[in-house]
Short mmCIF file of C-alpha atoms in Angstrom, two decimals:
data_model
loop_
_atom_site.label_atom_id
_atom_site.label_comp_id
_atom_site.label_asym_id
_atom_site.label_seq_id
_atom_site.Cartn_x
_atom_site.Cartn_y
_atom_site.Cartn_z
CA MET S 2 85.72 100.91 97.59
CA LEU S 3 87.38 100.00 94.82
CA LEU S 4 87.06 96.23 94.94
CA GLU S 5 85.30 93.77 97.91
CA LEU S 6 85.95 90.04 97.87
CA ARG S 7 82.82 88.35 100.24
CA ASP S 8 83.52 84.54 100.94
CA ILE S 9 85.78 84.16 97.78
CA CYS S 10 86.16 79.63 97.24
CA LYS S 11 88.38 78.33 94.56
CA ASP S 12 87.98 74.50 93.72
CA TYR S 13 90.65 72.30 90.87
CA PRO S 14 90.00 69.07 90.40
CA GLN S 15 92.88 66.35 90.95
CA GLY S 16 92.04 63.02 89.31
CA LYS S 17 88.53 62.50 90.78
CA ASP S 18 88.96 64.37 93.93
CA VAL S 19 88.67 68.33 93.70
CA VAL S 20 90.97 70.52 95.98
CA ARG S 21 90.06 73.81 97.42
CA VAL S 22 92.75 76.07 97.02
CA LEU S 23 91.25 79.50 98.46
CA LYS S 24 88.64 79.15 101.42
CA HIS S 25 86.37 81.99 102.29
CA VAL S 26 87.82 84.76 101.15
CA ASP S 27 87.15 88.09 102.77
CA PHE S 28 88.74 91.21 102.12
CA SER S 29 88.03 94.67 100.30
CA ILE S 30 90.56 97.36 99.06
CA ASP S 31 89.46 101.23 98.98
CA GLU S 32 91.41 103.80 96.84
CA GLY S 33 94.89 105.16 97.25
CA ASP S 34 95.50 101.99 99.54
CA TYR S 35 98.88 99.45 98.51
CA LEU S 36 97.82 95.82 100.54
CA ALA S 37 100.70 93.37 100.22
CA ILE S 38 99.88 90.01 100.91
CA MET S 39 102.22 87.32 101.84
CA GLY S 40 102.54 82.93 101.50
CA PRO S 41 104.83 80.20 101.02
CA SER S 42 104.53 78.15 97.72
CA GLY S 43 101.91 76.29 97.08
CA SER S 44 99.80 78.97 100.06
CA GLY S 45 97.33 80.71 97.55
CA LYS S 46 98.90 83.73 97.31
CA THR S 47 99.01 83.48 92.59
CA THR S 48 95.25 82.06 92.38
CA LEU S 49 94.25 84.73 94.44
CA MET S 50 96.20 86.99 92.13
CA ASN S 51 94.26 85.56 89.07
CA LEU S 52 91.16 85.92 90.74
CA ILE S 53 91.99 89.98 91.07
CA GLY S 54 93.71 90.19 88.24
CA CYS S 55 90.70 88.42 86.54
CA LEU S 56 92.67 86.01 84.90
CA ASP S 57 90.21 83.60 86.75
CA THR S 58 86.94 83.01 88.16
CA PRO S 59 85.82 81.93 91.60
CA THR S 60 83.76 78.73 92.37
CA SER S 61 81.94 80.36 94.44
CA GLY S 62 81.50 83.66 96.28
CA ALA S 63 80.96 87.45 94.58
CA TYR S 64 84.01 89.69 93.26
CA LEU S 65 82.46 93.76 93.70
CA LEU S 66 85.00 95.96 91.24
CA ASN S 67 83.42 99.32 91.58
CA GLY S 68 80.40 98.48 92.75
CA GLU S 69 79.84 95.32 89.93
CA ASP S 70 79.50 92.21 90.95
CA ILE S 71 82.29 90.56 88.09
CA SER S 72 82.56 86.89 89.63
CA ARG S 73 80.56 85.62 86.99
CA ALA S 74 81.76 87.66 83.47
CA GLY S 75 82.52 86.57 79.95
CA GLU S 76 85.44 86.18 79.07
CA ASN S 77 84.64 89.31 76.77
CA LYS S 78 83.50 91.18 80.07
CA LEU S 79 86.83 89.93 81.95
CA ALA S 80 88.95 91.54 79.01
CA ASP S 81 87.74 94.14 78.89
CA ILE S 82 88.02 94.95 82.24
CA ARG S 83 92.42 93.24 82.32
CA ASN S 84 92.47 96.19 79.60
CA ARG S 85 91.14 99.53 81.24
CA THR S 86 91.12 99.08 85.40
CA LEU S 87 93.85 96.69 85.86
CA GLY S 88 97.47 97.28 84.95
CA PHE S 89 99.61 94.17 85.91
CA VAL S 90 103.67 93.37 86.85
CA PHE S 91 105.24 90.04 86.70
CA GLN S 92 108.11 88.20 88.88
CA SER S 93 109.31 87.86 85.22
CA PHE S 94 108.75 91.07 83.36
CA ASN S 95 107.10 89.42 79.69
CA LEU S 96 108.41 91.83 77.60
CA LEU S 97 108.49 90.93 73.97
CA PRO S 98 112.20 90.64 73.16
CA LYS S 99 111.28 91.74 69.10
CA LEU S 100 110.35 95.49 70.52
CA THR S 101 111.99 97.95 72.02
CA ALA S 102 110.86 99.57 75.32
CA ARG S 103 109.04 101.86 74.06
CA ASP S 104 107.17 99.62 72.21
CA ASN S 105 106.59 97.13 75.21
CA VAL S 106 105.43 99.80 76.92
CA ALA S 107 102.84 100.89 74.25
CA LEU S 108 100.86 97.54 73.00
CA PRO S 109 98.20 98.03 75.51
CA LEU S 110 97.38 100.89 73.82
CA LEU S 111 97.43 99.63 70.90
CA TYR S 112 95.00 96.88 71.53
CA ALA S 113 92.91 99.43 72.96
CA GLY S 114 92.85 101.49 69.59
CA VAL S 115 95.09 104.47 70.28
CA SER S 116 97.12 106.32 66.94
CA LYS S 117 100.92 105.18 66.84
CA ARG S 118 100.89 109.05 66.93
CA GLU S 119 99.73 109.25 70.68
CA ARG S 120 101.28 105.46 71.30
CA SER S 121 104.68 107.24 70.85
CA ARG S 122 103.80 110.07 72.52
CA ARG S 123 101.95 108.45 75.95
CA ALA S 124 105.39 105.46 75.76
CA GLU S 125 107.91 107.81 76.13
CA GLU S 126 105.77 109.90 79.02
CA ALA S 127 105.88 106.80 80.95
CA LEU S 128 109.47 106.02 80.22
CA ALA S 129 110.64 109.40 81.47
CA ALA S 130 108.60 108.73 84.79
CA VAL S 131 110.51 105.72 86.14
CA GLY S 132 113.56 106.43 84.81
CA LEU S 133 114.00 105.43 81.24
CA GLU S 134 114.03 108.94 79.44
CA ASP S 135 117.26 107.01 77.83
CA ARG S 136 116.46 103.61 77.49
CA THR S 137 112.80 104.22 75.62
CA GLY S 138 114.45 102.44 71.54
CA PHE S 139 116.56 99.25 74.13
CA TYR S 140 115.81 96.30 73.54
CA PRO S 141 115.12 93.87 76.56
CA THR S 142 118.47 92.37 76.24
CA GLN S 143 120.24 95.87 75.97
CA LEU S 144 118.38 96.66 79.48
CA SER S 145 119.47 94.84 83.14
CA GLY S 146 116.80 93.13 84.80
CA GLY S 147 116.15 95.94 87.21
CA GLN S 148 115.55 98.27 84.06
CA GLN S 149 113.13 95.48 82.44
CA GLN S 150 111.15 95.58 85.81
CA ARG S 151 111.04 99.35 85.24
CA VAL S 152 109.58 99.00 81.71
CA ALA S 153 106.82 96.40 82.66
CA ILE S 154 105.98 98.85 85.25
CA ALA S 155 105.57 101.89 82.34
CA ARG S 156 103.43 99.65 80.80
CA ALA S 157 101.59 98.39 82.94
CA MET S 158 100.53 102.34 83.92
CA ILE S 159 99.86 103.30 80.36
CA ASN S 160 96.15 103.06 80.30
CA ARG S 161 96.43 105.36 83.91
CA PRO S 162 94.71 102.09 86.20
CA LYS S 163 92.68 102.28 89.13
CA LEU S 164 94.57 98.92 90.29
CA LEU S 165 98.15 97.95 89.65
CA LEU S 166 98.27 94.02 90.25
CA ALA S 167 101.87 93.08 91.12
CA ASP S 168 102.97 89.39 91.44
CA GLU S 169 106.43 88.58 93.27
CA PRO S 170 108.18 91.88 91.92
CA THR S 171 111.85 92.24 92.82
CA GLY S 172 111.73 88.01 92.91
CA ALA S 173 114.15 88.05 89.67
CA LEU S 174 115.69 91.01 91.29
CA ASP S 175 119.22 91.68 92.62
CA THR S 176 118.75 94.18 96.24
CA ALA S 177 119.88 97.72 94.97
CA SER S 178 117.45 97.17 91.48
CA GLY S 179 114.40 95.15 94.39
CA GLU S 180 114.92 98.91 96.27
CA GLN S 181 114.96 101.14 93.32
CA VAL S 182 111.85 99.34 91.72
CA MET S 183 110.23 99.40 95.59
CA ASP S 184 110.98 102.84 95.79
CA LEU S 185 108.91 102.92 92.78
CA PHE S 186 106.30 101.77 93.66
CA ASP S 187 105.69 104.09 96.81
CA GLU S 188 105.63 106.67 94.78
CA LEU S 189 103.02 105.10 92.49
CA ASN S 190 101.22 105.15 95.34
CA ALA S 191 102.09 108.54 97.09
CA ALA S 192 100.73 109.29 94.16
CA GLY S 193 97.19 108.51 94.01
CA THR S 194 98.15 104.10 92.21
CA THR S 195 96.08 101.64 94.20
CA ILE S 196 98.85 98.81 94.51
CA VAL S 197 98.42 95.09 95.06
CA LEU S 198 101.37 93.36 95.79
CA ILE S 199 102.34 89.59 96.57
CA THR S 200 105.57 88.78 97.78
CA HIS S 201 106.87 85.74 100.00
CA GLU S 202 110.08 88.09 101.31
CA PRO S 203 109.27 90.46 104.64
CA ALA S 204 110.87 92.99 103.66
CA VAL S 205 108.82 93.33 100.24
CA GLY S 206 105.45 93.03 101.70
CA ALA S 207 107.28 96.04 105.21
CA ARG S 208 106.98 98.23 101.99
CA ALA S 209 102.49 98.61 101.84
CA LYS S 210 100.97 99.96 103.74
CA ARG S 211 98.60 97.20 104.73
CA LEU S 212 99.79 93.26 104.86
CA ARG S 213 97.65 90.17 104.91
CA ARG S 214 99.29 86.64 104.91
CA ILE S 215 98.01 83.74 103.50
CA LEU S 216 98.29 80.44 104.63
CA ASP S 217 96.92 76.57 103.34
CA GLY S 218 94.51 79.12 101.76
CA GLU S 219 92.98 81.17 103.67
CA LEU S 220 93.64 84.90 104.77
CA THR S 221 94.84 85.45 108.40
CA PRO S 222 94.56 88.97 109.96
CA GLU S 223 95.20 91.70 109.11
CA VAL S 224 98.55 93.25 110.00
CA THR S 225 99.65 96.74 109.84
CA ALA S 226 103.04 96.72 107.25
CA SER S 227 103.75 99.86 107.42
#
């Protein structure tokens, strides 16, 4: 088992009141899983993704990652997990406009202390893996939306993470580009990458092996996605 959430709750203060955004969430993910979490705006799915991605911590409950409870881990520990264990893909790509595709992909390796030559080699290898070997020197503004998202996926995979987290990865793409990105996720999962995908699009959620729906902060029983 790669990760397990046990009775997770997340509260946020709202004036004098406290709003419970996640309510007693339980689920687990094995290595090699491909899970989609679907829900409408305001359902709590992004809050859940932030907790899984160690960008936030739960109010109560336990989050076990590789068998270790990290529910109360400090920021340094969480930052190390984000850099070494997790990969992130966002709807807005989050590429730095003044860096080439190669340098955007190599950025996590810089934080990991990898040499410049090795960073460049591995970044070019990662870009080739997503079909962008001829775009290594291009800047984000010179790339289509689908190409930018593939650069973001290459960056997410550069440290060979155990878990890839994707938050609405096709939300800013046209239909054809979105299909290409989902095909790439299928290939990554087939090669052994564990994926958790947040989406509100039924066609995107149906591409995963497992599907959970979230509504008003509660997960519904699991259904077979594909």
